[in-house]
Amino acid sequence: MTWFYAFDLFGVAVFAITGALMAGRKSMDLFGVLVIAIITALGGGTLRDVILGHHPVSWIRNDVYILVATLAAIGTVLWVRLTRPINETGLLVADAFGLAVFTVIGTQVALSHEVPVSAAVIMGVMTGVAGGVMRDIICNEIPLIFHKEIYATACIVGSLAYIALSQLTLREDIAAGLCITIVLAIRLAAIRWHLALPRFHLLDRNDRAQ
Amino acid sequence: MTWFYAFDLFGVAVFAITGALMAGRKSMDLFGVLVIAIITALGGGTLRDVILGHHPVSWIRNDVYILVATLAAIGTVLWVRLTRPINETGLLVADAFGLAVFTVIGTQVALSHEVPVSAAVIMGVMTGVAGGVMRDIICNEIPLIFHKEIYATACIVGSLAYIALSQLTLREDIAAGLCITIVLAIRLAAIRWHLALPRFHLLDRNDRAQ
Amino acid sequence: MTWFYAFDLFGVAVFAITGALMAGRKSMDLFGVLVIAIITALGGGTLRDVILGHHPVSWIRNDVYILVATLAAIGTVLWVRLTRPINETGLLVADAFGLAVFTVIGTQVALSHEVPVSAAVIMGVMTGVAGGVMRDIICNEIPLIFHKEIYATACIVGSLAYIALSQLTLREDIAAGLCITIVLAIRLAAIRWHLALPRFHLLDRNDRAQ
């Protein structure tokens, strides 16, 4: 699936850009920018492969992944230095697309290990979101995806859809394309109308006492 | 050991509840609650299996673990929504029990890989406490277990006891039961009398200058 | 390479000391001090081995590593308790030496798995710096190495040098010695003249609006 590989690299680049921007917000040096970009782009897939025992990890097998993430990080710094504004809406849409592709890849890899459905969904979601969670933890923020608009929920639906479609005799690339569309549609709708899951507020006993 | 499997699932449920409650204190959304609950419940065992190269990881082999953690998280949210107060003492005792069971399981798995004693104890402690440490790191807190009453110390003693007993010709379930009792007794005594390890205070040079 | 094994253990001890000192600055208890010391000393190598699928991890194969880290942590607490001041310059130099040794080890292990150059460099850098990054994340700090003087950059140069030298018919220990010298020289120069990489400052939209 050549077009799928291109989508994968596009997702790596977009996630690396969001990592580099976060590192910039924390005034990191160029090494920090590079590390955060690479972790954001490849951390989710690495965690998935390590937990599945799927060796070698993708970026160790093929150094194009590291190259793309590195170029995206350098490009981001240059772009911002040249004081071009960042197209925030464009970035959100690109991020939604990367999320959709990574979710499908994660689910595929998990299914190739013949895991139960619950584990396959977790691997799909993990591939999509864990890189961003690592980025936020290293940058000392509570991960964004645990309290903003619907994000991981789109991955859960997409991953379940892929698992269902993979039971049929559908061609693999058609199933992948359908699921990417589903994740993308849910995520873009969530951005457009600020859809969010309900929150769970629990007061500390200390808070209550005041 | 059927009763032991039941104990294991009980530990998973209790740890998931403490994760869900922490997520609620951080006002996370329902996805965040679910993720924190699952990581708290299964993170320690996953880290142990990944470091040992023990594949497949327990919750990938058997999806009952994810199911129990999910139900516990949902149950916690519903319970709190119905404004029932949380029985903090009951939760502490249940947590101590889960800790004891996880420590024994972790030590058993490590011993089955024929590791040295130091690594077996670390794996026992890790299985007991690493899920809670991950929960605290993601929620942007310094892990509780590094500065509160005796907690991990109970795991160290229990794990060493299990290793010693496993040298004898004792039946495995009797050794496990004895060690669970030891961890539980130490932990409950620590809670009851606020026993804590001495702290190591080191002033920053900046602090000293003031 | 017996001298190299001695260097390795020296690096483990130094990294454990920096971990114990950080734990002291956060007023952790003795268990917390021990855990942070062990993670700082052995976390980088463990992460490398887990990602490479290189089992068993070094400290599981050989319990001298855990022993050295534990003794270094206990020694640090005793030293500070006896109110001896810490020789900060000596510690920085020792840390630079440990960094150099770990970088070479990481690169060697990666090359033994026949990975591409990009992955070998990442493994070298990871072995040198990831333990310190984990220490900072658990202690709720943004990792120091992402915004202070040149640190990881020294590892990148040293790792690339080792890869280049390993192509020649040089004896392995001479190549290792040369690369340790390179990393050490860069790092000591960075400390002496406060050399730093340029930073990437990016204002938040919120900041800009004020």
XYZ file of C-alpha atoms in Angstrom:
630
model
C 0.000 0.000 0.000
C 2.186 2.836 -1.264
C -0.339 5.598 -0.637
C -0.686 4.329 2.898
C 3.063 4.593 3.510
C 2.941 8.206 2.277
C 0.070 8.889 4.706
C 2.137 7.354 7.512
C 5.104 9.650 6.795
C 2.731 12.627 6.589
C 1.417 11.732 10.074
C 4.982 11.489 11.399
C 5.777 14.958 10.034
C 2.621 16.552 11.471
C 3.091 15.030 14.917
C 6.751 16.148 14.888
C 5.590 19.694 14.143
C 3.188 19.725 17.112
C 6.045 18.432 19.288
C 8.457 21.115 18.076
C 5.870 23.844 18.703
C 5.267 22.632 22.277
C 9.041 22.542 22.886
C 9.205 26.113 21.623
C 6.500 27.147 24.064
C 8.744 25.749 26.829
C 11.808 27.611 25.425
C 13.785 24.414 24.940
C 17.065 24.374 23.045
C 17.410 22.822 19.592
C 18.228 19.381 20.984
C 15.119 19.498 23.149
C 13.031 20.506 20.151
C 14.376 17.558 18.185
C 13.785 15.054 20.993
C 10.246 16.230 21.702
C 9.450 16.181 17.978
C 10.752 12.619 17.561
C 9.012 11.366 20.708
C 5.695 12.943 19.691
C 5.936 11.466 16.198
C 7.242 7.986 17.001
C 6.539 7.453 20.724
C 3.076 5.961 20.278
C 4.168 3.353 17.748
C 7.276 2.534 19.773
C 5.255 1.938 22.942
C 2.846 -0.273 20.979
C 5.656 -2.370 19.486
C 7.440 -2.717 22.834
C 4.270 -3.871 24.630
C 3.393 -6.269 21.801
C 6.996 -7.532 21.631
C 6.957 -6.566 17.926
C 10.668 -6.187 17.072
C 12.378 -4.400 15.450
C 10.452 -1.197 16.106
C 9.490 0.620 12.868
C 12.035 3.466 13.051
C 14.855 1.022 13.801
C 14.016 -1.032 10.720
C 13.669 1.996 8.444
C 15.502 5.255 9.110
C 13.190 7.315 6.902
C 10.950 7.844 9.960
C 13.689 9.557 11.991
C 14.696 11.584 8.941
C 11.153 12.860 8.350
C 10.648 13.771 12.020
C 14.018 15.569 12.108
C 13.312 17.556 8.941
C 9.852 18.495 10.229
C 11.357 19.756 13.508
C 14.042 21.807 11.757
C 11.479 23.120 9.292
C 9.214 24.243 12.137
C 11.992 26.211 13.836
C 12.986 27.898 10.569
C 9.368 28.675 9.715
C 8.729 30.324 13.078
C 12.091 32.175 12.980
C 11.091 33.711 9.673
C 8.097 35.034 11.670
C 5.541 33.392 9.477
C 2.425 32.866 11.561
C 1.339 29.287 12.167
C -1.900 28.258 10.494
C -3.548 26.807 13.597
C -6.617 25.504 11.775
C -4.498 23.842 9.109
C -2.408 22.220 11.802
C -5.495 20.897 13.617
C -6.825 19.325 10.428
C -3.423 17.825 9.567
C -3.161 16.473 13.119
C -6.618 14.859 12.790
C -5.443 13.170 9.600
C -2.254 11.877 11.258
C -4.322 10.621 14.174
C -6.607 8.696 11.816
C -3.710 7.055 9.952
C -1.844 6.098 13.130
C -4.995 4.575 14.639
C -5.497 2.317 11.636
C -1.813 1.274 11.562
C -1.847 0.481 15.291
C -4.978 -1.624 14.955
C -3.493 -3.483 11.953
C -0.248 -4.297 13.783
C -2.187 -5.518 16.823
C -4.488 -7.715 14.713
C -1.423 -9.273 13.039
C -0.493 -10.495 16.552
C -3.972 -12.058 16.940
C -4.815 -10.231 20.164
C -8.353 -9.924 21.598
C -10.510 -6.981 20.482
C -9.924 -4.966 23.669
C -6.150 -5.086 23.174
C -6.430 -4.242 19.464
C -8.477 -1.115 20.247
C -6.037 -0.099 22.966
C -3.126 -0.516 20.546
C -4.943 1.572 17.924
C -5.659 4.357 20.386
C -2.146 4.122 21.873
C -0.513 4.491 18.462
C -2.636 7.578 17.833
C -2.349 9.365 21.150
C 0.580 8.110 23.272
C 3.195 10.239 21.485
C 1.235 13.373 22.338
C 0.788 12.193 25.923
C 4.565 11.664 26.261
C 5.148 15.155 24.804
C 2.831 16.689 27.405
C 4.310 14.714 30.321
C 7.906 15.655 29.438
C 6.819 19.285 29.045
C 5.213 19.082 32.500
C 1.611 19.511 31.368
C -1.403 17.351 32.172
C -2.026 15.604 28.831
C -4.341 17.693 26.688
C -6.296 14.722 25.400
C -7.666 13.933 28.850
C -9.647 17.141 29.084
C -10.306 18.704 25.679
C -12.675 18.036 22.766
C -13.277 14.508 21.590
C -9.959 13.136 20.374
C -9.186 9.637 21.558
C -12.869 8.735 21.290
C -12.529 9.179 17.531
C -9.689 6.619 17.619
C -11.789 4.139 19.594
C -14.602 4.304 17.033
C -12.163 4.092 14.101
C -10.326 1.160 15.589
C -13.559 -0.745 16.303
C -14.719 -0.030 12.750
C -11.467 -1.397 11.330
C -11.769 -4.557 13.411
C -15.355 -5.053 12.224
C -14.430 -4.451 8.567
C -11.443 -6.788 8.795
C -13.901 -9.616 9.532
C -15.471 -9.056 6.117
C -13.768 -9.975 2.850
C -13.074 -6.304 2.140
C -9.768 -5.301 0.557
C -7.387 -4.087 3.266
C -6.790 -0.669 1.706
C -10.516 0.015 1.332
C -11.078 -0.875 5.000
C -8.171 1.408 5.965
C -9.497 4.265 3.846
C -12.994 3.939 5.333
C -11.690 4.003 8.897
C -9.416 6.965 8.257
C -12.490 8.789 6.961
C -14.485 7.872 10.079
C -11.808 9.095 12.528
C -11.273 12.255 10.505
C -15.004 13.025 10.331
C -15.533 12.595 14.083
C -12.462 14.641 14.953
C -13.268 17.489 12.553
C -16.863 17.594 13.828
C -15.522 17.779 17.392
C -13.233 20.694 16.481
C -15.960 22.505 14.513
C -18.668 22.273 17.188
C -16.459 21.946 20.296
C -17.851 18.532 21.138
C -16.422 17.172 24.378
C -16.992 14.207 26.623
C -18.528 14.953 30.010
C -15.952 15.617 32.689
C -15.621 13.881 36.032
C -15.151 16.532 38.721
C -14.165 15.292 42.142
C -13.370 17.780 44.868
C -10.446 17.107 47.139
C -11.405 16.787 50.755
C -9.161 19.788 51.322
C -11.079 21.798 48.753
C -14.371 20.855 50.310
C -13.215 21.949 53.758
C -12.581 25.482 52.602
C -4.802 -21.266 41.991
C -8.368 -20.082 41.426
C -8.614 -18.004 44.611
C -5.402 -16.287 43.609
C -6.826 -15.287 40.222
C -9.838 -13.806 42.025
C -7.482 -11.849 44.281
C -5.620 -10.587 41.207
C -8.829 -9.279 39.606
C -9.804 -7.701 42.922
C -6.447 -5.861 42.939
C -7.017 -4.686 39.367
C -10.443 -3.300 40.321
C -9.162 -1.478 43.411
C -6.215 0.078 41.612
C -8.526 1.176 38.787
C -10.757 2.882 41.366
C -7.835 4.853 42.841
C -6.876 5.867 39.289
C -10.410 6.999 38.456
C -10.613 9.033 41.661
C -7.305 10.802 40.919
C -8.510 11.567 37.369
C -11.664 13.039 38.893
C -9.577 15.272 41.165
C -7.923 16.593 37.978
C -11.337 17.105 36.288
C -10.487 14.818 33.391
C -13.093 13.717 30.885
C -14.465 10.174 30.773
C -11.749 8.964 28.383
C -9.071 10.332 30.706
C -10.722 8.583 33.663
C -10.689 5.287 31.762
C -7.053 5.637 30.674
C -5.794 6.603 34.128
C -7.783 3.740 35.679
C -6.355 1.180 33.241
C -2.792 2.486 33.576
C -2.987 2.464 37.386
C -4.372 -1.070 37.393
C -2.225 -2.663 34.699
C 0.792 -0.359 34.280
C 2.977 -2.048 36.892
C 2.536 -5.540 35.490
C 2.985 -4.279 31.932
C 6.267 -2.544 32.782
C 7.470 -5.713 34.527
C 6.610 -7.931 31.551
C 8.190 -5.537 29.050
C 11.456 -5.297 31.029
C 11.557 -9.073 31.531
C 10.677 -9.699 27.881
C 7.714 -11.754 29.132
C 5.330 -11.781 26.150
C 2.426 -11.608 25.682
C 1.631 -9.169 28.495
C -1.155 -10.432 30.803
C -3.970 -8.138 29.585
C -3.176 -8.942 25.953
C -3.457 -12.661 26.625
C -6.670 -12.343 28.620
C -9.134 -9.506 28.091
C -10.828 -9.983 31.471
C -8.239 -7.583 32.959
C -9.230 -4.668 30.719
C -12.901 -5.485 31.298
C -12.541 -5.420 35.087
C -10.566 -2.149 35.046
C -13.125 -0.545 32.715
C -16.084 -1.631 34.835
C -14.348 -0.384 37.986
C -13.724 3.027 36.391
C -17.309 3.356 35.175
C -18.595 2.161 38.547
C -16.511 4.799 40.337
C -17.883 7.632 38.230
C -21.469 6.439 38.738
C -20.931 5.982 42.483
C -19.568 9.514 42.897
C -22.281 11.004 40.626
C -24.925 9.490 42.885
C -23.192 11.548 45.601
C -22.420 8.581 47.750
C -19.399 9.475 49.870
C -16.252 7.415 49.322
C -15.247 5.178 52.199
C -11.626 6.315 52.399
C -10.622 3.794 55.055
C -12.179 0.927 53.161
C -10.360 2.048 50.027
C -7.005 2.190 51.841
C -7.470 -1.346 53.156
C -8.537 -2.636 49.740
C -5.538 -0.892 48.173
C -3.205 -2.552 50.697
C -4.681 -5.922 49.728
C -4.206 -5.251 46.014
C -0.633 -4.150 46.697
C 0.085 -7.401 48.532
C -1.336 -9.580 45.754
C 0.479 -7.691 42.976
C 3.784 -7.913 44.851
C 3.516 -11.692 45.122
C 2.534 -12.057 41.449
C 5.423 -9.867 40.329
C 7.917 -11.848 42.382
C 6.523 -15.145 41.031
C 6.793 -14.025 37.396
C 10.363 -12.780 37.953
C 11.403 -16.039 39.643
C 9.989 -18.001 36.695
C 12.601 -16.144 34.590
C 15.355 -17.253 36.993
C 16.608 -13.739 37.704
C 18.885 -12.831 40.656
C 17.253 -11.904 43.977
C 17.751 -8.143 43.509
C 15.860 -8.197 40.207
C 13.082 -10.408 41.635
C 12.489 -7.945 44.490
C 12.506 -5.007 42.064
C 9.957 -6.797 39.869
C 7.763 -7.513 42.902
C 7.874 -3.893 44.049
C 7.426 -2.612 40.494
C 4.303 -4.720 39.944
C 2.884 -3.327 43.180
C 3.729 0.345 42.850
C 4.614 1.359 39.260
C 0.971 1.721 38.165
C 0.378 4.267 40.915
C 3.607 6.075 40.036
C 2.504 6.342 36.378
C -0.895 7.646 37.535
C 0.794 10.364 39.596
C 3.262 11.349 36.848
C 0.531 11.680 34.209
C -1.546 13.716 36.677
C 1.488 15.970 37.224
C 2.060 15.062 40.883
C 5.265 13.905 42.541
C 4.501 10.224 43.191
C 2.819 9.800 46.548
C 4.753 6.674 47.457
C 8.038 8.546 47.590
C 7.009 10.678 50.537
C 4.154 9.152 52.511
C 3.752 6.339 55.034
C 5.509 3.040 54.487
C 4.170 1.558 51.278
C 6.802 0.158 48.962
C 8.812 -1.009 51.971
C 5.990 -3.447 52.695
C 6.424 -4.818 49.161
C 10.180 -5.229 49.620
C 9.675 -7.277 52.796
C 6.880 -9.335 51.230
C 8.882 -10.019 48.090
C 11.964 -11.091 50.077
C 9.753 -13.346 52.202
C 8.297 -14.984 49.093
C 11.758 -15.595 47.649
C 12.887 -17.170 50.942
C 9.761 -19.365 51.190
C 10.097 -20.457 47.560
C 13.441 -22.052 48.497
C 11.588 -24.339 50.904
C 9.360 -27.188 49.766
C 6.267 -25.200 50.728
C 3.181 -25.371 48.514
C 3.096 -22.311 46.251
C -0.334 -21.120 47.386
C 0.626 -21.310 51.070
C 3.774 -19.260 50.398
C 1.672 -16.738 48.471
C -0.923 -16.530 51.241
C 1.757 -15.995 53.896
C 3.425 -13.189 51.940
C 0.132 -11.444 51.203
C -0.504 -11.475 54.949
C 2.933 -9.990 55.652
C 2.554 -7.097 53.166
C -0.978 -6.443 54.380
C 0.062 -6.409 58.043
C 2.943 -3.988 57.487
C 0.855 -1.672 55.321
C -2.130 -1.630 57.700
C 0.181 -0.958 60.662
C 1.754 1.922 58.713
C -1.675 3.414 57.999
C -2.892 2.934 61.584
C 0.152 4.462 63.311
C 1.347 6.744 60.500
C 4.673 4.948 60.223
C 6.980 6.566 57.683
C 10.539 6.181 56.508
C 12.900 9.024 57.409
C 13.052 11.696 54.738
C 16.122 13.032 53.003
C 15.953 16.835 52.971
C 18.468 18.622 50.832
C 18.266 22.371 50.423
C 18.844 23.853 47.013
C 21.762 26.224 46.871
C 19.190 28.846 45.939
C 17.163 28.095 49.049
C 20.239 28.304 51.226
C 21.172 31.701 49.822
C 17.901 33.231 50.909
C 37.544 -5.065 28.399
C 37.976 -5.034 32.166
C 38.790 -1.319 32.467
C 35.668 -0.589 30.488
C 33.478 -2.562 32.934
C 35.015 -0.538 35.786
C 34.175 2.680 33.903
C 30.599 1.427 33.436
C 30.168 0.811 37.178
C 31.692 4.222 37.901
C 29.087 5.802 35.600
C 26.294 3.896 37.383
C 27.513 5.193 40.759
C 27.775 8.817 39.590
C 24.340 8.821 37.969
C 22.873 7.243 41.127
C 24.404 10.071 43.186
C 22.802 12.751 40.979
C 19.478 10.920 41.353
C 19.776 10.716 45.140
C 20.609 14.436 45.363
C 17.575 15.381 43.266
C 15.356 13.156 45.456
C 16.773 14.967 48.486
C 15.885 18.333 46.970
C 12.294 17.034 46.724
C 12.376 15.787 50.357
C 11.624 12.212 49.377
C 11.864 9.369 51.871
C 14.630 6.774 51.752
C 12.706 4.481 49.425
C 12.127 7.372 47.014
C 15.850 8.203 47.129
C 16.710 4.602 46.266
C 14.213 4.403 43.406
C 15.249 7.705 41.840
C 18.926 6.738 42.166
C 18.369 3.365 40.470
C 16.199 4.843 37.712
C 18.722 7.608 36.990
C 21.591 5.125 36.866
C 19.931 2.279 34.952
C 16.888 3.825 33.253
C 18.661 4.822 30.044
C 20.178 1.408 29.422
C 16.919 -0.322 30.324
C 14.926 1.781 27.864
C 17.522 1.061 25.148
C 17.405 -2.688 25.754
C 13.598 -2.769 25.847
C 13.276 -0.834 22.570
C 15.942 -2.980 20.889
C 14.397 -6.166 22.293
C 17.807 -6.924 23.854
C 16.966 -9.357 26.682
C 17.832 -9.876 29.453
C 18.418 -6.249 30.443
C 21.916 -5.675 31.908
C 20.910 -5.311 35.587
C 18.758 -8.451 35.406
C 21.671 -10.481 34.057
C 24.165 -9.106 36.588
C 23.096 -7.843 40.018
C 26.302 -5.841 40.571
C 24.582 -2.882 38.838
C 21.747 -2.685 41.367
C 24.236 -3.157 44.197
C 26.447 -0.273 43.020
C 23.484 2.074 42.534
C 22.097 1.174 45.971
C 25.437 1.722 47.717
C 25.907 5.050 45.918
C 22.441 6.208 47.040
C 23.016 5.190 50.659
C 26.487 6.752 50.578
C 25.044 10.029 49.302
C 22.492 10.243 52.110
C 25.145 9.474 54.753
C 27.582 11.975 53.237
C 25.008 14.785 53.260
C 23.790 13.848 56.777
C 27.344 14.240 58.071
C 27.014 17.791 56.671
C 29.948 17.481 54.351
C 29.374 19.898 51.469
C 28.977 18.411 48.002
C 31.801 19.137 45.581
C 29.620 20.396 42.736
C 32.452 20.774 40.246
C 33.767 17.304 40.979
C 30.268 15.912 40.505
C 29.850 17.677 37.147
C 33.144 16.237 35.888
C 32.256 12.745 37.138
C 28.837 13.049 35.495
C 30.483 14.034 32.183
C 32.649 10.934 32.425
C 29.652 8.678 33.121
C 27.813 10.278 30.195
C 30.734 9.519 27.872
C 30.972 5.871 28.941
C 27.214 5.277 28.690
C 27.091 6.831 25.218
C 29.778 4.471 23.928
C 28.110 1.430 25.528
C 24.737 2.364 24.049
C 26.207 2.796 20.586
C 28.043 -0.545 20.862
C 24.920 -2.441 21.882
C 22.921 -0.848 19.063
C 25.606 -1.690 16.469
C 25.591 -5.301 17.661
C 21.928 -5.361 16.541
C 22.953 -4.045 13.077
C 20.629 -1.046 13.153
C 20.923 1.959 10.804
C 23.166 4.877 11.848
C 20.261 7.093 12.957
C 19.032 4.420 15.387
C 22.566 3.731 16.686
C 23.065 7.413 17.510
C 19.657 7.603 19.188
C 20.506 4.533 21.280
C 23.855 6.065 22.272
C 22.243 9.347 23.298
C 19.355 7.522 25.007
C 21.709 5.418 27.109
C 23.515 8.581 28.187
C 20.605 10.884 28.917
C 17.291 9.006 29.350
C 17.950 8.076 32.996
C 18.362 11.763 33.862
C 15.238 12.635 31.884
C 13.220 10.018 33.814
C 14.620 11.418 37.091
C 13.465 14.915 36.148
C 10.016 13.787 34.957
C 9.314 11.804 38.149
C 10.508 14.768 40.215
C 8.093 16.972 38.249
C 10.738 19.129 36.540
C 11.139 19.885 32.840
C 14.212 17.810 31.950
C 17.360 19.840 32.506
C 19.065 18.598 29.371
C 16.507 20.270 27.126
C 17.518 23.781 28.197
C 20.982 23.910 29.715
C 24.546 23.854 28.379
C 25.519 21.429 25.660
C 24.994 17.942 27.043
C 23.261 15.564 24.677
C 25.033 17.190 21.746
C 28.290 15.829 23.152
C 26.708 12.345 23.053
C 25.625 12.773 19.438
C 29.167 13.703 18.362
C 30.706 10.885 20.427
C 28.262 8.319 19.102
C 28.855 9.362 15.480
C 32.615 9.210 16.089
C 32.312 5.682 17.464
C 30.265 4.553 14.471
C 32.871 6.044 12.094
C 35.775 4.452 13.983
C 34.016 1.067 14.101
C 34.150 1.038 10.274
C 37.955 1.089 10.480
C 40.018 -1.878 11.631
C 40.727 -0.146 14.939
C 40.784 -2.198 18.146
C 37.435 -1.833 19.935
C 38.913 -0.530 23.192
C 40.957 2.142 21.425
C 37.844 3.337 19.563
C 35.943 3.381 22.856
C 38.713 5.315 24.612
C 38.872 7.896 21.819
C 35.112 8.493 21.862
C 34.981 8.788 25.643
C 37.668 11.467 25.335
C 35.675 13.320 22.677
C 32.431 13.385 24.694
C 34.317 14.372 27.843
C 36.187 17.192 26.084
C 33.022 18.681 24.568
C 31.105 18.428 27.816
C 33.886 19.921 29.958
C 34.346 22.779 27.475
C 30.582 23.419 27.629
C 30.670 23.559 31.431
C 33.806 25.737 31.506
C 32.602 28.350 28.989
C 28.828 27.928 29.435
C 28.342 26.861 25.832
C 24.681 26.296 24.987
C 22.622 25.533 21.930
C 20.340 28.313 20.723
C 16.890 28.163 22.232
C 13.583 28.087 20.411
C 11.234 30.593 22.034
C 7.625 30.462 20.967
C 5.063 32.657 22.676
C 1.697 31.225 23.508
C -1.180 33.012 21.846
C -2.331 33.774 25.381
C 1.038 35.334 26.219
C 0.974 37.406 23.067
C -2.477 38.751 23.818
C -1.393 40.248 27.104
